[in-house]
mmCIF file of C-alpha atoms in Angstrom:
data_model
loop_
_atom_site.group_PDB
_atom_site.id
_atom_site.type_symbol
_atom_site.label_atom_id
_atom_site.label_comp_id
_atom_site.label_asym_id
_atom_site.label_seq_id
_atom_site.Cartn_x
_atom_site.Cartn_y
_atom_site.Cartn_z
ATOM 1 C CA MET E 281 126.362 95.312 69.626
ATOM 2 C CA ASN E 282 122.885 95.103 68.100
ATOM 3 C CA SER E 283 120.104 97.685 68.318
ATOM 4 C CA THR E 284 118.151 95.677 70.913
ATOM 5 C CA GLN E 285 121.095 95.678 73.295
ATOM 6 C CA GLN E 286 121.641 99.399 72.798
ATOM 7 C CA GLN E 287 117.968 100.202 73.387
ATOM 8 C CA GLY E 288 117.952 98.190 76.588
ATOM 9 C CA LEU E 289 121.004 99.923 77.971
ATOM 10 C CA PHE E 290 119.695 103.351 76.954
ATOM 11 C CA GLU E 291 116.423 102.650 78.753
ATOM 12 C CA ASP E 292 118.099 101.461 81.950
ATOM 13 C CA THR E 293 120.619 104.293 82.154
ATOM 14 C CA GLU E 294 118.055 106.947 81.309
ATOM 15 C CA SER E 295 115.676 105.686 83.971
ATOM 16 C CA LEU E 296 118.446 105.746 86.527
ATOM 17 C CA ALA E 297 119.369 109.273 85.548
ATOM 18 C CA ASP E 298 115.838 110.371 86.346
ATOM 19 C CA GLU E 299 116.012 108.860 89.815
ATOM 20 C CA VAL E 300 119.565 109.757 90.720
ATOM 21 C CA GLN E 301 119.109 113.362 89.641
ATOM 22 C CA SER E 302 122.416 114.669 88.267
ATOM 23 C CA ALA E 303 122.421 117.284 91.010
ATOM 24 C CA GLU E 304 123.083 114.563 93.568
ATOM 25 C CA VAL E 305 126.240 113.542 91.771
ATOM 26 C CA GLN E 306 127.414 117.097 91.234
ATOM 27 C CA SER E 307 126.718 118.226 94.780
ATOM 28 C CA ALA E 308 128.693 115.283 96.120
ATOM 29 C CA LYS E 309 131.703 116.339 94.064
ATOM 30 C CA ALA E 310 131.905 119.952 95.192
ATOM 31 C CA PRO E 311 130.260 121.446 98.294
ATOM 32 C CA SER E 312 128.385 124.695 97.839
ATOM 33 C CA SER E 313 130.040 127.876 99.114
ATOM 34 C CA ARG E 314 126.760 129.253 100.443
ATOM 35 C CA LYS E 315 125.044 127.994 103.564
ATOM 36 C CA PRO E 316 122.040 125.903 102.520
ATOM 37 C CA SER E 317 118.642 126.699 103.940
ATOM 38 C CA THR E 318 117.302 124.144 106.384
ATOM 39 C CA ILE E 319 115.092 121.484 104.857
ATOM 40 C CA LEU E 320 112.440 120.371 107.290
ATOM 41 C CA PRO E 321 110.121 117.385 107.046
ATOM 42 C CA VAL E 322 106.441 118.018 106.562
ATOM 43 C CA ALA E 323 104.376 117.440 109.681
ATOM 44 C CA PRO E 324 103.165 113.826 109.372
ATOM 45 C CA SER E 325 99.492 113.019 109.404
ATOM 46 C CA LEU E 326 98.049 111.220 112.409
ATOM 47 C CA GLU E 327 97.222 108.324 110.091
ATOM 48 C CA ASN E 328 100.841 107.957 108.988
ATOM 49 C CA ILE E 329 102.101 108.266 112.554
ATOM 50 C CA GLN E 330 99.799 105.483 113.689
ATOM 51 C CA LEU E 331 100.592 103.310 110.687
ATOM 52 C CA GLY E 332 104.320 103.869 111.175
ATOM 53 C CA ALA E 333 104.034 102.857 114.823
ATOM 54 C CA ARG E 334 102.374 99.587 113.776
ATOM 55 C CA MET E 335 104.852 98.744 111.018
ATOM 56 C CA HIS E 336 106.956 95.668 111.534
ATOM 57 C CA SER E 337 110.489 96.484 112.662
ATOM 58 C CA GLN E 338 111.905 94.492 109.733
ATOM 59 C CA LEU E 339 109.767 96.209 107.094
ATOM 60 C CA HIS E 340 111.877 98.765 105.228
ATOM 61 C CA LEU E 341 109.963 100.790 102.642
ATOM 62 C CA GLY E 342 111.449 103.706 100.755
ATOM 63 C CA THR E 343 111.909 105.459 97.438
ATOM 64 C CA SER E 344 114.497 105.283 94.676
ATOM 65 C CA SER E 345 115.866 108.708 95.556
ATOM 66 C CA TRP E 346 114.893 111.676 97.706
ATOM 67 C CA SER E 347 115.465 114.764 95.540
ATOM 68 C CA PHE E 348 112.035 115.636 94.128
ATOM 69 C CA PRO E 349 110.648 119.180 94.587
ATOM 70 C CA GLY E 350 107.144 117.863 93.830
ATOM 71 C CA TRP E 351 107.154 116.170 97.224
ATOM 72 C CA ASN E 352 106.539 119.484 98.978
ATOM 73 C CA GLY E 353 103.698 118.772 101.396
ATOM 74 C CA LEU E 354 104.215 115.025 101.143
ATOM 75 C CA VAL E 355 107.778 114.709 102.458
ATOM 76 C CA TYR E 356 109.231 118.215 102.691
ATOM 77 C CA ASP E 357 107.888 121.366 104.267
ATOM 78 C CA GLY E 358 108.682 123.916 101.587
ATOM 79 C CA ASP E 359 109.741 124.442 97.979
ATOM 80 C CA PHE E 360 113.321 123.360 97.369
ATOM 81 C CA ARG E 361 115.325 122.774 94.222
ATOM 82 C CA ASP E 362 116.352 119.231 93.382
ATOM 83 C CA ALA E 363 120.010 120.106 93.994
ATOM 84 C CA GLN E 364 119.180 121.337 97.515
ATOM 85 C CA LEU E 365 117.215 118.201 98.269
ATOM 86 C CA ALA E 366 119.938 115.937 96.899
ATOM 87 C CA ARG E 367 122.525 117.628 99.094
ATOM 88 C CA ASP E 368 120.584 118.341 102.280
ATOM 89 C CA GLY E 369 117.230 116.567 102.120
ATOM 90 C CA LEU E 370 118.056 113.087 103.400
ATOM 91 C CA PRO E 371 117.548 113.840 107.131
ATOM 92 C CA ALA E 372 114.087 115.281 106.427
ATOM 93 C CA TYR E 373 113.284 112.325 104.168
ATOM 94 C CA ALA E 374 114.320 109.843 106.854
ATOM 95 C CA ALA E 375 112.040 111.553 109.390
ATOM 96 C CA HIS E 376 108.943 110.368 107.505
ATOM 97 C CA PRO E 377 107.195 107.770 109.707
ATOM 98 C CA LEU E 378 106.764 105.277 106.833
ATOM 99 C CA PHE E 379 110.244 105.558 105.297
ATOM 100 C CA GLY E 380 112.735 102.966 106.524
ATOM 101 C CA CYS E 381 115.116 102.867 103.576
ATOM 102 C CA VAL E 382 116.154 104.600 100.364
ATOM 103 C CA GLY E 383 117.887 103.574 97.178
ATOM 104 C CA ILE E 384 121.352 104.799 96.222
ATOM 105 C CA ASP E 385 121.435 104.572 92.437
ATOM 106 C CA ARG E 386 124.306 106.928 91.618
ATOM 107 C CA THR E 387 126.677 104.062 92.351
ATOM 108 C CA PHE E 388 125.408 102.371 89.182
ATOM 109 C CA TYR E 389 127.336 104.926 87.133
ATOM 110 C CA ALA E 390 130.601 104.794 89.046
ATOM 111 C CA PRO E 391 131.894 103.731 92.446
ATOM 112 C CA ILE E 392 131.782 106.262 95.286
ATOM 113 C CA ALA E 393 134.106 106.604 98.245
ATOM 114 C CA GLU E 394 133.654 105.179 101.723
ATOM 115 C CA ALA E 395 133.374 108.761 102.991
ATOM 116 C CA ASP E 396 130.302 109.348 100.830
ATOM 117 C CA TYR E 397 128.599 106.288 102.256
ATOM 118 C CA ARG E 398 129.563 107.345 105.771
ATOM 119 C CA LYS E 399 128.038 110.774 105.179
ATOM 120 C CA TYR E 400 124.747 109.190 104.135
ATOM 121 C CA ALA E 401 124.764 106.880 107.155
ATOM 122 C CA GLY E 402 125.338 109.811 109.493
ATOM 123 C CA GLN E 403 122.148 111.519 108.331
ATOM 124 C CA VAL E 404 119.687 108.769 109.261
ATOM 125 C CA GLY E 405 118.610 106.783 112.312
ATOM 126 C CA GLU E 406 119.991 103.448 113.455
ATOM 127 C CA ASP E 407 117.099 101.431 112.008
ATOM 128 C CA PHE E 408 117.294 103.033 108.553
ATOM 129 C CA ARG E 409 118.700 100.999 105.644
ATOM 130 C CA PHE E 410 120.143 101.753 102.200
ATOM 131 C CA LEU E 411 119.550 99.646 99.100
ATOM 132 C CA VAL E 412 122.666 100.187 96.993
ATOM 133 C CA LYS E 413 123.145 99.482 93.280
ATOM 134 C CA ALA E 414 126.412 97.922 92.132
ATOM 135 C CA PRO E 415 128.354 99.752 89.392
ATOM 136 C CA MET E 416 127.245 98.773 85.910
ATOM 137 C CA ALA E 417 130.898 98.099 85.065
ATOM 138 C CA ILE E 418 130.333 94.867 87.017
ATOM 139 C CA THR E 419 126.913 93.932 85.648
ATOM 140 C CA SER E 420 127.040 95.073 82.032
ATOM 141 C CA SER E 421 129.372 93.451 79.533
ATOM 142 C CA TYR E 422 129.340 96.706 77.582
ATOM 143 C CA LEU E 423 129.522 100.357 78.647
ATOM 144 C CA ARG E 424 128.503 103.659 77.074
ATOM 145 C CA ASP E 425 130.682 106.747 77.470
ATOM 146 C CA GLU E 426 129.514 110.365 77.595
ATOM 147 C CA ASN E 427 129.642 110.557 73.799
ATOM 148 C CA GLY E 428 127.355 107.566 73.375
ATOM 149 C CA ASN E 429 130.108 105.214 72.255
ATOM 150 C CA PHE E 430 130.027 101.584 73.408
ATOM 151 C CA SER E 431 132.944 99.494 74.589
ATOM 152 C CA ASP E 432 133.487 96.226 76.441
ATOM 153 C CA SER E 433 133.558 96.453 80.218
ATOM 154 C CA PRO E 434 136.876 95.159 81.563
ATOM 155 C CA TYR E 435 135.251 94.547 84.957
ATOM 156 C CA PHE E 436 132.209 92.489 83.961
ATOM 157 C CA LEU E 437 131.638 89.999 86.828
ATOM 158 C CA ASP E 438 135.099 90.830 88.187
ATOM 159 C CA VAL E 439 135.189 89.801 91.847
ATOM 160 C CA GLY E 440 138.230 91.884 92.746
ATOM 161 C CA TYR E 441 136.726 95.042 91.297
ATOM 162 C CA ALA E 442 133.382 94.338 92.981
ATOM 163 C CA VAL E 443 135.005 93.904 96.382
ATOM 164 C CA ASN E 444 137.499 96.750 96.230
ATOM 165 C CA GLU E 445 135.419 99.370 94.452
ATOM 166 C CA PHE E 446 131.929 98.561 95.708
ATOM 167 C CA ILE E 447 131.434 96.100 98.552
ATOM 168 C CA ALA E 448 134.301 97.160 100.831
ATOM 169 C CA PRO E 449 133.681 100.942 100.761
ATOM 170 C CA CYS E 450 129.915 100.461 100.913
ATOM 171 C CA THR E 451 129.867 98.183 103.930
ATOM 172 C CA ALA E 452 132.622 100.105 105.731
ATOM 173 C CA GLY E 453 130.814 103.407 105.244
ATOM 174 C CA LEU E 454 127.238 102.293 105.891
ATOM 175 C CA GLU E 455 128.106 99.621 108.480
ATOM 176 C CA SER E 456 124.868 98.296 110.045
ATOM 177 C CA LYS E 457 122.762 100.578 107.828
ATOM 178 C CA ALA E 458 123.711 98.676 104.670
ATOM 179 C CA GLY E 459 120.660 96.910 103.273
ATOM 180 C CA PRO E 460 120.698 94.842 100.078
ATOM 181 C CA LEU E 461 123.593 95.300 97.664
ATOM 182 C CA VAL E 462 121.866 94.836 94.326
ATOM 183 C CA PHE E 463 123.556 93.618 91.160
ATOM 184 C CA GLN E 464 121.184 94.794 88.431
ATOM 185 C CA PHE E 465 121.972 93.286 85.044
ATOM 186 C CA PRO E 466 120.780 95.263 82.007
ATOM 187 C CA PRO E 467 119.682 93.370 78.872
ATOM 188 C CA LEU E 468 122.538 90.985 78.152
ATOM 189 C CA GLY E 469 122.032 90.504 74.417
ATOM 190 C CA ARG E 470 123.986 87.473 73.219
ATOM 191 C CA ALA E 471 124.100 85.939 76.718
ATOM 192 C CA VAL E 472 120.399 85.180 76.406
ATOM 193 C CA ARG E 473 121.169 82.769 73.562
ATOM 194 C CA GLU E 474 123.322 80.673 75.903
ATOM 195 C CA PRO E 475 121.806 81.229 79.354
ATOM 196 C CA ASP E 476 123.723 78.400 81.000
ATOM 197 C CA VAL E 477 127.042 80.013 80.077
ATOM 198 C CA PHE E 478 126.007 83.248 81.779
ATOM 199 C CA ILE E 479 124.527 81.432 84.790
ATOM 200 C CA ASN E 480 127.739 79.439 85.275
ATOM 201 C CA ARG E 481 129.759 82.640 85.247
ATOM 202 C CA LEU E 482 127.292 84.334 87.580
ATOM 203 C CA TYR E 483 127.560 81.397 89.977
ATOM 204 C CA ARG E 484 131.352 81.644 90.134
ATOM 205 C CA PHE E 485 131.099 85.392 90.732
ATOM 206 C CA LEU E 486 128.505 85.167 93.512
ATOM 207 C CA LYS E 487 130.260 82.223 95.166
ATOM 208 C CA ALA E 488 133.478 84.256 95.452
ATOM 209 C CA LEU E 489 131.902 87.316 97.102
ATOM 210 C CA PRO E 490 132.722 87.906 100.784
ATOM 211 C CA THR E 491 130.121 86.686 103.245
ATOM 212 C CA GLY E 492 128.228 89.126 105.438
ATOM 213 C CA PRO E 493 126.323 91.554 103.203
ATOM 214 C CA LEU E 494 122.868 90.782 101.852
ATOM 215 C CA TYR E 495 123.282 90.422 98.088
ATOM 216 C CA ALA E 496 120.468 90.450 95.532
ATOM 217 C CA VAL E 497 120.365 90.004 91.753
ATOM 218 C CA GLU E 498 117.958 91.816 89.434
ATOM 219 C CA MET E 499 117.506 90.873 85.792
ATOM 220 C CA ARG E 500 116.215 92.529 82.614
ATOM 221 C CA ASP E 501 115.988 89.378 80.477
ATOM 222 C CA PRO E 502 112.950 87.218 81.263
ATOM 223 C CA GLU E 503 114.520 84.317 79.343
ATOM 224 C CA LEU E 504 117.107 84.006 82.113
ATOM 225 C CA LEU E 505 114.571 83.425 84.885
ATOM 226 C CA THR E 506 115.043 79.672 84.652
ATOM 227 C CA HIS E 507 115.106 76.985 87.320
ATOM 228 C CA ARG E 508 118.886 76.872 86.934
ATOM 229 C CA PHE E 509 119.147 80.635 87.478
ATOM 230 C CA PHE E 510 117.215 80.467 90.739
ATOM 231 C CA MET E 511 119.237 77.427 91.828
ATOM 232 C CA CYS E 512 122.345 79.561 91.262
ATOM 233 C CA LEU E 513 120.962 82.127 93.714
ATOM 234 C CA LYS E 514 119.831 79.461 96.170
ATOM 235 C CA THR E 515 123.187 77.696 96.360
ATOM 236 C CA THR E 516 125.089 80.970 96.809
ATOM 237 C CA GLY E 517 122.700 82.427 99.397
ATOM 238 C CA VAL E 518 121.818 85.401 97.203
ATOM 239 C CA ARG E 519 118.301 86.839 97.032
ATOM 240 C CA PHE E 520 116.318 87.640 93.914
ATOM 241 C CA CYS E 521 115.360 91.293 93.494
ATOM 242 C CA VAL E 522 111.854 91.575 92.053
ATOM 243 C CA ALA E 523 111.684 94.501 89.651
ATOM 244 C CA SER E 524 108.851 95.998 87.621
ATOM 245 C CA HIS E 525 110.054 96.748 84.113
ATOM 246 C CA ALA E 526 108.556 96.776 80.638
ATOM 247 C CA ARG E 527 110.761 93.852 79.578
ATOM 248 C CA MET E 528 109.914 91.659 82.564
ATOM 249 C CA PRO E 529 106.960 89.594 83.796
ATOM 250 C CA SER E 530 104.753 91.202 86.422
ATOM 251 C CA PRO E 531 106.098 91.371 89.980
ATOM 252 C CA ARG E 532 103.542 88.757 91.018
ATOM 253 C CA ARG E 533 104.801 86.369 88.313
ATOM 254 C CA GLN E 534 108.453 86.963 89.237
ATOM 255 C CA ILE E 535 107.635 86.278 92.886
ATOM 256 C CA ALA E 536 105.980 82.987 91.956
ATOM 257 C CA LEU E 537 108.972 81.901 89.865
ATOM 258 C CA ALA E 538 111.393 82.718 92.673
ATOM 259 C CA GLU E 539 109.312 81.103 95.423
ATOM 260 C CA ALA E 540 109.141 77.856 93.467
ATOM 261 C CA VAL E 541 112.907 77.388 93.918
ATOM 262 C CA LEU E 542 114.338 79.683 96.577
ATOM 263 C CA ASP E 543 114.163 78.996 100.278
ATOM 264 C CA ALA E 544 112.361 81.516 102.470
ATOM 265 C CA GLY E 545 114.470 84.567 103.200
ATOM 266 C CA ALA E 546 114.721 88.327 102.896
ATOM 267 C CA PHE E 547 112.365 89.837 100.334
ATOM 268 C CA VAL E 548 113.882 92.491 98.058
ATOM 269 C CA ALA E 549 111.995 94.471 95.411
ATOM 270 C CA ARG E 550 112.270 97.603 93.300
ATOM 271 C CA TRP E 551 108.853 98.760 92.106
ATOM 272 C CA SER E 552 110.105 100.970 89.309
ATOM 273 C CA LEU E 553 107.543 101.344 86.556
ATOM 274 C CA HIS E 554 103.836 100.984 85.919
ATOM 275 C CA SER E 555 102.950 98.022 83.760
ATOM 276 C CA GLY E 556 102.629 98.881 80.083
ATOM 277 C CA PHE E 557 104.581 102.160 80.227
ATOM 278 C CA ARG E 558 108.012 103.204 79.087
ATOM 279 C CA TYR E 559 110.063 105.388 81.423
ATOM 280 C CA GLU E 560 109.822 108.575 79.396
ATOM 281 C CA ASP E 561 106.070 108.169 78.936
ATOM 282 C CA ALA E 562 105.551 107.591 82.649
ATOM 283 C CA LYS E 563 107.791 110.521 83.546
ATOM 284 C CA SER E 564 105.818 112.998 81.441
ATOM 285 C CA ARG E 565 102.483 111.563 82.576
ATOM 286 C CA TYR E 566 103.285 111.604 86.309
ATOM 287 C CA PHE E 567 105.429 114.727 86.762
ATOM 288 C CA PRO E 568 105.692 116.473 89.291
ATOM 289 C CA PHE E 569 105.087 113.211 91.175
ATOM 290 C CA ASN E 570 102.731 114.567 93.817
ATOM 291 C CA LYS E 571 99.680 112.357 93.298
ATOM 292 C CA LEU E 572 98.700 108.828 92.385
ATOM 293 C CA VAL E 573 97.697 108.761 88.717
ATOM 294 C CA ASP E 574 97.503 105.088 87.718
ATOM 295 C CA GLU E 575 97.179 102.686 90.627
ATOM 296 C CA ASP E 576 98.683 99.247 89.950
ATOM 297 C CA LEU E 577 96.690 97.041 92.282
ATOM 298 C CA ASP E 578 98.045 93.727 91.021
ATOM 299 C CA SER E 579 101.673 94.736 91.604
ATOM 300 C CA ARG E 580 100.813 96.290 94.966
ATOM 301 C CA ASP E 581 98.963 93.204 96.148
ATOM 302 C CA GLY E 582 101.703 90.853 94.940
ATOM 303 C CA LEU E 583 104.397 92.820 96.751
ATOM 304 C CA ALA E 584 102.279 93.113 99.896
ATOM 305 C CA GLU E 585 101.518 89.392 100.026
ATOM 306 C CA ALA E 586 105.186 88.449 99.581
ATOM 307 C CA SER E 587 106.189 91.010 102.216
ATOM 308 C CA ALA E 588 103.690 89.725 104.770
ATOM 309 C CA LYS E 589 104.843 86.141 104.173
ATOM 310 C CA ALA E 590 108.509 87.085 104.704
ATOM 311 C CA LEU E 591 107.820 89.143 107.819
ATOM 312 C CA GLU E 592 105.701 86.438 109.412
ATOM 313 C CA ALA E 593 108.543 83.973 108.784
ATOM 314 C CA GLY E 594 110.979 86.326 110.531
ATOM 315 C CA PHE E 595 112.789 87.733 107.495
ATOM 316 C CA PRO E 596 113.385 91.389 106.571
ATOM 317 C CA VAL E 597 111.699 93.160 103.670
ATOM 318 C CA TYR E 598 113.276 95.885 101.537
ATOM 319 C CA ILE E 599 111.161 97.631 98.894
ATOM 320 C CA VAL E 600 112.042 100.852 97.098
ATOM 321 C CA ILE E 601 109.465 102.515 94.880
ATOM 322 C CA ASN E 602 109.906 104.817 91.907
ATOM 323 C CA ASN E 603 107.582 107.721 91.128
ATOM 324 C CA LYS E 604 106.905 106.036 87.804
ATOM 325 C CA ALA E 605 105.214 103.054 89.441
ATOM 326 C CA GLU E 606 101.934 104.884 90.113
ATOM 327 C CA GLY E 607 102.705 108.600 89.986
ATOM 328 C CA SER E 608 104.079 109.428 93.428
ATOM 329 C CA ALA E 609 106.415 107.138 95.345
ATOM 330 C CA PRO E 610 105.563 108.533 98.824
ATOM 331 C CA LEU E 611 101.862 107.906 98.231
ATOM 332 C CA SER E 612 102.577 104.449 96.811
ATOM 333 C CA ILE E 613 104.494 103.650 99.988
ATOM 334 C CA ALA E 614 101.524 104.675 102.125
ATOM 335 C CA MET E 615 99.165 102.478 100.118
ATOM 336 C CA LEU E 616 101.562 99.519 100.182
ATOM 337 C CA ALA E 617 102.157 99.937 103.925
ATOM 338 C CA HIS E 618 98.399 99.909 104.524
ATOM 339 C CA ARG E 619 98.033 96.750 102.453
ATOM 340 C CA ILE E 620 100.845 94.942 104.294
ATOM 341 C CA ASP E 621 99.450 96.112 107.634
ATOM 342 C CA GLY E 622 96.031 94.731 106.729
ATOM 343 C CA LEU E 623 97.473 91.363 105.743
ATOM 344 C CA ILE E 624 99.526 91.041 108.913
ATOM 345 C CA GLN E 625 96.591 92.118 111.094
ATOM 346 C CA HIS E 626 94.277 89.736 109.269
ATOM 347 C CA THR E 627 96.531 86.739 109.783
ATOM 348 C CA ALA E 628 97.614 87.599 113.340
#
């Protein structure tokens, strides 16, 4: 494995660690012996209540995770540790009038049980949806252990593993609350040199997946965003997940590439990082994630325009936003919701 591959995987796994919050994983493994204090949602503003009431029923906006103490006054009514929020904060999060989904990223590290999914589903309303990341054992040809050592993944694009360890428990546990199941591929290194070989293998994998769930594919190699790649998604009925990342074209450019080939359908996006920043730089600049620092109007407008187009055509929209996109994911959601609302009102 070369240094470029290693850097790409480091960057992806480190960014996910920030969003998952290790406390979420640990709290899921062993329940606390003490009774947790109740986490209540902050009283919503009249503006957010009115905007939420106007939001399209198929518009699902949310954040990459819910365990951020800096959201006191934005999402939560009180100061709570990240471990408390990871364990007990989802019901309060889901009470926010603009939040209709949330990302589950911990599954990228390892599969979780059906019971874990069922627990999440039991804490939210019927219209709430989860965007769930597939384990990286499926999407990365190489893995890194806790000591930093790399090895080949025995389950890379393995249909049986994907079904048994990810799709079946996820859909059984979440049932109707399952949103997009996202296969996010980290930088693929040598596969970029022969994109058709990878695309052929991806096609066979996607074609063999069970029908029913909404699947989406997210890439980290711009060289793979070819006509043939999008035809692979089109012929298998899989959506493209637009993702903001330092390695990738802007969301607006990715949307244009996808729309040139794909038929109209569900719009899926993960607005993860402000253009021009690396994850660690954005994290230090934006912490504690309680205000907008660097607004990204081009990305916001591109996502809003694509969302309005999908909604008006009768298709659902799923967008999860990271704090590192503009500084505070809850505030980014409010701004994006306003923009989508304005576009829909304008064209009504």
